Amino acid sequence: MVVSLPVQAQTAADGVQRIRVRGTVGSLDGTTLTVKTREGETATVALKEGWQVSSVAKASVDDIKPGDFVGIASLPKADGGDGALEVVLFPAAMKGTGEGSYAWDLKPNSSMTNATVADAVKSVDGRTVTVKYQGKEKKISITDGTPIVTFAPATTADLTPGAVVFVPSEKAKDGTISSSRVVVGTNGVVPPM
């Protein structure tokens, strides 16, 4: 069953939309993953040849250092700047992945900024990081309790029914969804993105 997913999708010149499928695993049958989405629908995702699976592991605000590459979903704050909804610390090998700041569908009006940490300043209620990307700069506050994770190893055996997943995907003009990557929750840590 192909569903219409309510996302802020970016559409490429070829008509393919970049979407994110979030939910729990229904089943994995070869290279077909079914996901019960957070909206309550069932999405069928065709996994591309060579697809990869990873999990997430807890990290800490203290792990964020200048020079690190991070992905931060955030919302504008009433007093200016942005407030983090979640933070992903990318491994060094993934530095530069998706660099930029763009609309994100974690919450209404949220954005995703994949950037290099220029500095991190500790304050009473968390930290503020300045990130730099494509010649631009953005300040994002990270309050205590904000989910912070990094990528960790996983296997297809982790894709059991009920496991929480985040699947960055492509939706073709005909409505079919495909992906080359699945991020699965393991050891009590779920993908916050």
PDB file of C-alpha atoms in Angstrom:
ATOM      1  CA  MET A   1       0.000   0.000   0.000  1.00  0.00           C
ATOM      2  CA  VAL A   2       1.433   3.380  -0.999  1.00  0.00           C
ATOM      3  CA  VAL A   3       0.401   6.258   1.221  1.00  0.00           C
ATOM      4  CA  SER A   4       0.482  10.002   0.988  1.00  0.00           C
ATOM      5  CA  LEU A   5       2.802  11.208   3.714  1.00  0.00           C
ATOM      6  CA  PRO A   6       2.382  14.707   5.139  1.00  0.00           C
ATOM      7  CA  VAL A   7       5.935  15.980   4.823  1.00  0.00           C
ATOM      8  CA  GLN A   8       7.761  19.068   3.690  1.00  0.00           C
ATOM      9  CA  ALA A   9       9.320  17.248   0.782  1.00  0.00           C
ATOM     10  CA  GLN A  10      12.003  18.678  -1.433  1.00  0.00           C
ATOM     11  CA  THR A  11      11.314  17.878  -5.076  1.00  0.00           C
ATOM     12  CA  ALA A  12      14.238  17.271  -7.424  1.00  0.00           C
ATOM     13  CA  ALA A  13      14.253  18.266 -11.081  1.00  0.00           C
ATOM     14  CA  ASP A  14      13.300  14.693 -12.023  1.00  0.00           C
ATOM     15  CA  GLY A  15      10.102  14.943  -9.953  1.00  0.00           C
ATOM     16  CA  VAL A  16      11.437  12.735  -7.145  1.00  0.00           C
ATOM     17  CA  GLN A  17      10.553  14.027  -3.678  1.00  0.00           C
ATOM     18  CA  ARG A  18      12.930  13.683  -0.740  1.00  0.00           C
ATOM     19  CA  ILE A  19      10.808  12.523   2.190  1.00  0.00           C
ATOM     20  CA  ARG A  20      11.328  11.088   5.649  1.00  0.00           C
ATOM     21  CA  VAL A  21       9.429   8.036   6.869  1.00  0.00           C
ATOM     22  CA  ARG A  22       9.199   7.803  10.669  1.00  0.00           C
ATOM     23  CA  GLY A  23       7.463   5.075  12.627  1.00  0.00           C
ATOM     24  CA  THR A  24       7.792   1.442  13.642  1.00  0.00           C
ATOM     25  CA  VAL A  25       8.744  -1.602  11.605  1.00  0.00           C
ATOM     26  CA  GLY A  26       5.818  -3.712  10.452  1.00  0.00           C
ATOM     27  CA  SER A  27       7.984  -6.197   8.595  1.00  0.00           C
ATOM     28  CA  LEU A  28      11.131  -6.660   6.555  1.00  0.00           C
ATOM     29  CA  ASP A  29      10.765  -9.065   3.638  1.00  0.00           C
ATOM     30  CA  GLY A  30      13.973  -9.173   1.610  1.00  0.00           C
ATOM     31  CA  THR A  31      14.318  -5.605   0.359  1.00  0.00           C
ATOM     32  CA  THR A  32      10.776  -4.492   1.213  1.00  0.00           C
ATOM     33  CA  LEU A  33      10.304  -2.664   4.513  1.00  0.00           C
ATOM     34  CA  THR A  34       6.829  -1.844   5.795  1.00  0.00           C
ATOM     35  CA  VAL A  35       6.547   0.914   8.367  1.00  0.00           C
ATOM     36  CA  LYS A  36       3.579   1.969  10.472  1.00  0.00           C
ATOM     37  CA  THR A  37       4.131   5.726  10.268  1.00  0.00           C
ATOM     38  CA  ARG A  38       3.756   8.200  13.105  1.00  0.00           C
ATOM     39  CA  GLU A  39       0.617   9.364  11.268  1.00  0.00           C
ATOM     40  CA  GLY A  40      -0.886   5.864  11.598  1.00  0.00           C
ATOM     41  CA  GLU A  41      -0.574   4.874   7.924  1.00  0.00           C
ATOM     42  CA  THR A  42       1.409   1.977   6.475  1.00  0.00           C
ATOM     43  CA  ALA A  43       4.288   2.887   4.167  1.00  0.00           C
ATOM     44  CA  THR A  44       6.027   0.349   1.947  1.00  0.00           C
ATOM     45  CA  VAL A  45       9.674   1.221   1.297  1.00  0.00           C
ATOM     46  CA  ALA A  46      11.700  -0.515  -1.427  1.00  0.00           C
ATOM     47  CA  LEU A  47      15.278  -0.810  -0.182  1.00  0.00           C
ATOM     48  CA  LYS A  48      17.780  -0.060  -2.941  1.00  0.00           C
ATOM     49  CA  GLU A  49      20.647  -2.345  -3.876  1.00  0.00           C
ATOM     50  CA  GLY A  50      23.467  -1.887  -1.350  1.00  0.00           C
ATOM     51  CA  TRP A  51      21.179  -0.298   1.279  1.00  0.00           C
ATOM     52  CA  GLN A  52      22.599   0.205   4.752  1.00  0.00           C
ATOM     53  CA  VAL A  53      21.229   0.065   8.284  1.00  0.00           C
ATOM     54  CA  SER A  54      22.594   1.907  11.302  1.00  0.00           C
ATOM     55  CA  SER A  55      21.364   2.700  14.768  1.00  0.00           C
ATOM     56  CA  VAL A  56      21.822   5.617  17.120  1.00  0.00           C
ATOM     57  CA  ALA A  57      23.623   5.761  20.452  1.00  0.00           C
ATOM     58  CA  LYS A  58      23.216   8.330  23.190  1.00  0.00           C
ATOM     59  CA  ALA A  59      25.653  11.207  23.177  1.00  0.00           C
ATOM     60  CA  SER A  60      25.960  14.246  25.415  1.00  0.00           C
ATOM     61  CA  VAL A  61      26.114  17.992  24.940  1.00  0.00           C
ATOM     62  CA  ASP A  62      29.650  17.700  26.350  1.00  0.00           C
ATOM     63  CA  ASP A  63      30.559  15.579  23.306  1.00  0.00           C
ATOM     64  CA  ILE A  64      29.939  18.553  20.961  1.00  0.00           C
ATOM     65  CA  LYS A  65      33.265  20.197  20.141  1.00  0.00           C
ATOM     66  CA  PRO A  66      34.357  22.913  17.693  1.00  0.00           C
ATOM     67  CA  GLY A  67      35.078  21.299  14.324  1.00  0.00           C
ATOM     68  CA  ASP A  68      32.458  18.557  14.767  1.00  0.00           C
ATOM     69  CA  PHE A  69      29.865  18.106  12.028  1.00  0.00           C
ATOM     70  CA  VAL A  70      26.319  18.021  13.394  1.00  0.00           C
ATOM     71  CA  GLY A  71      22.732  17.826  12.218  1.00  0.00           C
ATOM     72  CA  ILE A  72      20.386  19.890  14.390  1.00  0.00           C
ATOM     73  CA  ALA A  73      16.626  20.018  13.966  1.00  0.00           C
ATOM     74  CA  SER A  74      15.396  23.261  15.491  1.00  0.00           C
ATOM     75  CA  LEU A  75      12.557  25.742  15.830  1.00  0.00           C
ATOM     76  CA  PRO A  76      12.766  29.544  15.854  1.00  0.00           C
ATOM     77  CA  LYS A  77      12.621  30.990  19.385  1.00  0.00           C
ATOM     78  CA  ALA A  78      10.478  33.983  20.343  1.00  0.00           C
ATOM     79  CA  ASP A  79      13.547  35.840  21.669  1.00  0.00           C
ATOM     80  CA  GLY A  80      15.584  35.182  18.512  1.00  0.00           C
ATOM     81  CA  GLY A  81      17.835  32.387  17.343  1.00  0.00           C
ATOM     82  CA  ASP A  82      16.784  28.770  17.211  1.00  0.00           C
ATOM     83  CA  GLY A  83      16.170  26.121  19.861  1.00  0.00           C
ATOM     84  CA  ALA A  84      17.290  22.546  19.178  1.00  0.00           C
ATOM     85  CA  LEU A  85      14.716  19.747  18.991  1.00  0.00           C
ATOM     86  CA  GLU A  86      17.445  17.113  18.569  1.00  0.00           C
ATOM     87  CA  VAL A  87      21.132  16.862  17.700  1.00  0.00           C
ATOM     88  CA  VAL A  88      23.000  14.214  15.683  1.00  0.00           C
ATOM     89  CA  LEU A  89      26.799  14.105  15.938  1.00  0.00           C
ATOM     90  CA  PHE A  90      28.062  12.772  12.616  1.00  0.00           C
ATOM     91  CA  PRO A  91      31.124  10.496  12.519  1.00  0.00           C
ATOM     92  CA  ALA A  92      34.146  12.128  10.871  1.00  0.00           C
ATOM     93  CA  ALA A  93      33.622  10.016   7.719  1.00  0.00           C
ATOM     94  CA  MET A  94      30.205  11.658   7.219  1.00  0.00           C
ATOM     95  CA  LYS A  95      31.413  15.275   7.545  1.00  0.00           C
ATOM     96  CA  GLY A  96      29.674  17.434   4.937  1.00  0.00           C
ATOM     97  CA  THR A  97      26.646  15.117   4.521  1.00  0.00           C
ATOM     98  CA  GLY A  98      23.639  17.223   3.527  1.00  0.00           C
ATOM     99  CA  GLU A  99      25.400  20.458   4.492  1.00  0.00           C
ATOM    100  CA  GLY A 100      23.025  23.408   4.681  1.00  0.00           C
ATOM    101  CA  SER A 101      19.888  24.586   6.444  1.00  0.00           C
ATOM    102  CA  TYR A 102      16.490  23.641   5.069  1.00  0.00           C
ATOM    103  CA  ALA A 103      12.863  22.974   5.978  1.00  0.00           C
ATOM    104  CA  TRP A 104      12.341  19.851   8.072  1.00  0.00           C
ATOM    105  CA  ASP A 105       9.193  17.986   9.064  1.00  0.00           C
ATOM    106  CA  LEU A 106       9.944  16.924  12.640  1.00  0.00           C
ATOM    107  CA  LYS A 107       7.521  19.614  13.861  1.00  0.00           C
ATOM    108  CA  PRO A 108       5.695  22.431  12.029  1.00  0.00           C
ATOM    109  CA  ASN A 109       8.091  25.282  11.093  1.00  0.00           C
ATOM    110  CA  SER A 110      11.177  23.249  12.032  1.00  0.00           C
ATOM    111  CA  SER A 111      14.413  23.307  10.088  1.00  0.00           C
ATOM    112  CA  MET A 112      17.422  20.997   9.796  1.00  0.00           C
ATOM    113  CA  THR A 113      20.894  22.468   9.830  1.00  0.00           C
ATOM    114  CA  ASN A 114      23.819  20.208   8.927  1.00  0.00           C
ATOM    115  CA  ALA A 115      26.934  22.216   9.690  1.00  0.00           C
ATOM    116  CA  THR A 116      30.314  22.436  11.379  1.00  0.00           C
ATOM    117  CA  VAL A 117      30.416  23.606  14.992  1.00  0.00           C
ATOM    118  CA  ALA A 118      32.349  26.879  15.178  1.00  0.00           C
ATOM    119  CA  ASP A 119      32.036  27.241  18.951  1.00  0.00           C
ATOM    120  CA  ALA A 120      29.994  25.999  21.885  1.00  0.00           C
ATOM    121  CA  VAL A 121      29.218  28.178  24.916  1.00  0.00           C
ATOM    122  CA  LYS A 122      27.889  26.725  28.164  1.00  0.00           C
ATOM    123  CA  SER A 123      25.076  28.598  29.929  1.00  0.00           C
ATOM    124  CA  VAL A 124      22.790  28.023  32.891  1.00  0.00           C
ATOM    125  CA  ASP A 125      20.157  26.082  30.925  1.00  0.00           C
ATOM    126  CA  GLY A 126      22.318  24.238  28.417  1.00  0.00           C
ATOM    127  CA  ARG A 127      24.541  25.413  25.590  1.00  0.00           C
ATOM    128  CA  THR A 128      24.452  27.602  22.546  1.00  0.00           C
ATOM    129  CA  VAL A 129      26.389  26.447  19.514  1.00  0.00           C
ATOM    130  CA  THR A 130      27.375  28.524  16.543  1.00  0.00           C
ATOM    131  CA  VAL A 131      27.402  26.423  13.395  1.00  0.00           C
ATOM    132  CA  LYS A 132      28.785  27.339   9.988  1.00  0.00           C
ATOM    133  CA  TYR A 133      27.615  26.034   6.607  1.00  0.00           C
ATOM    134  CA  GLN A 134      27.989  27.237   3.024  1.00  0.00           C
ATOM    135  CA  GLY A 135      29.447  30.584   4.141  1.00  0.00           C
ATOM    136  CA  LYS A 136      26.597  31.205   6.608  1.00  0.00           C
ATOM    137  CA  GLU A 137      26.353  31.065  10.380  1.00  0.00           C
ATOM    138  CA  LYS A 138      23.544  30.156  12.782  1.00  0.00           C
ATOM    139  CA  LYS A 139      23.237  30.143  16.586  1.00  0.00           C
ATOM    140  CA  ILE A 140      21.219  27.293  18.100  1.00  0.00           C
ATOM    141  CA  SER A 141      20.548  26.768  21.799  1.00  0.00           C
ATOM    142  CA  ILE A 142      20.550  23.230  23.172  1.00  0.00           C
ATOM    143  CA  THR A 143      18.661  22.972  26.431  1.00  0.00           C
ATOM    144  CA  ASP A 144      19.116  20.214  28.977  1.00  0.00           C
ATOM    145  CA  GLY A 145      17.045  17.197  27.998  1.00  0.00           C
ATOM    146  CA  THR A 146      17.405  17.721  24.228  1.00  0.00           C
ATOM    147  CA  PRO A 147      17.981  14.300  22.589  1.00  0.00           C
ATOM    148  CA  ILE A 148      21.600  14.050  21.406  1.00  0.00           C
ATOM    149  CA  VAL A 149      22.763  10.972  19.487  1.00  0.00           C
ATOM    150  CA  THR A 150      25.476   9.696  17.199  1.00  0.00           C
ATOM    151  CA  PHE A 151      25.333   6.902  14.637  1.00  0.00           C
ATOM    152  CA  ALA A 152      26.189   3.356  15.733  1.00  0.00           C
ATOM    153  CA  PRO A 153      26.377  -0.059  14.056  1.00  0.00           C
ATOM    154  CA  ALA A 154      23.242  -2.128  13.419  1.00  0.00           C
ATOM    155  CA  THR A 155      22.238  -5.144  11.369  1.00  0.00           C
ATOM    156  CA  THR A 156      19.110  -6.243   9.559  1.00  0.00           C
ATOM    157  CA  ALA A 157      18.364  -8.402  12.625  1.00  0.00           C
ATOM    158  CA  ASP A 158      17.605  -5.123  14.466  1.00  0.00           C
ATOM    159  CA  LEU A 159      14.730  -4.403  12.056  1.00  0.00           C
ATOM    160  CA  THR A 160      12.208  -6.397  14.081  1.00  0.00           C
ATOM    161  CA  PRO A 161       8.468  -5.628  14.185  1.00  0.00           C
ATOM    162  CA  GLY A 162       7.885  -2.669  16.494  1.00  0.00           C
ATOM    163  CA  ALA A 163      11.426  -1.270  16.239  1.00  0.00           C
ATOM    164  CA  VAL A 164      11.423   2.523  15.808  1.00  0.00           C
ATOM    165  CA  VAL A 165      12.893   3.669  12.479  1.00  0.00           C
ATOM    166  CA  PHE A 166      13.795   6.810  10.561  1.00  0.00           C
ATOM    167  CA  VAL A 167      14.045   6.229   6.813  1.00  0.00           C
ATOM    168  CA  PRO A 168      15.328   9.073   4.595  1.00  0.00           C
ATOM    169  CA  SER A 169      13.584   8.232   1.342  1.00  0.00           C
ATOM    170  CA  GLU A 170      12.651   9.207  -2.174  1.00  0.00           C
ATOM    171  CA  LYS A 171       9.079   9.230  -3.436  1.00  0.00           C
ATOM    172  CA  ALA A 172       8.762   8.806  -7.204  1.00  0.00           C
ATOM    173  CA  LYS A 173       6.077  10.418  -9.360  1.00  0.00           C
ATOM    174  CA  ASP A 174       4.127   7.130  -9.267  1.00  0.00           C
ATOM    175  CA  GLY A 175       4.048   7.228  -5.442  1.00  0.00           C
ATOM    176  CA  THR A 176       6.550   4.437  -4.822  1.00  0.00           C
ATOM    177  CA  ILE A 177       8.952   5.019  -1.947  1.00  0.00           C
ATOM    178  CA  SER A 178      12.574   3.854  -1.963  1.00  0.00           C
ATOM    179  CA  SER A 179      15.600   4.294   0.278  1.00  0.00           C
ATOM    180  CA  SER A 180      19.232   3.303   0.593  1.00  0.00           C
ATOM    181  CA  ARG A 181      19.378   3.849   4.372  1.00  0.00           C
ATOM    182  CA  VAL A 182      17.442   2.885   7.492  1.00  0.00           C
ATOM    183  CA  VAL A 183      18.201   4.194  10.990  1.00  0.00           C
ATOM    184  CA  VAL A 184      16.778   1.930  13.696  1.00  0.00           C
ATOM    185  CA  GLY A 185      16.419   2.359  17.426  1.00  0.00           C
ATOM    186  CA  THR A 186      18.369  -0.158  19.539  1.00  0.00           C
ATOM    187  CA  ASN A 187      19.220  -0.542  23.218  1.00  0.00           C
ATOM    188  CA  GLY A 188      16.411   1.823  24.237  1.00  0.00           C
ATOM    189  CA  VAL A 189      17.691   4.718  22.089  1.00  0.00           C
ATOM    190  CA  VAL A 190      15.364   5.784  19.258  1.00  0.00           C
ATOM    191  CA  PRO A 191      16.189   7.987  16.257  1.00  0.00           C
ATOM    192  CA  PRO A 192      15.055  11.496  17.336  1.00  0.00           C
ATOM    193  CA  MET A 193      15.264  12.990  13.859  1.00  0.00           C
TER     194      MET A 193
END
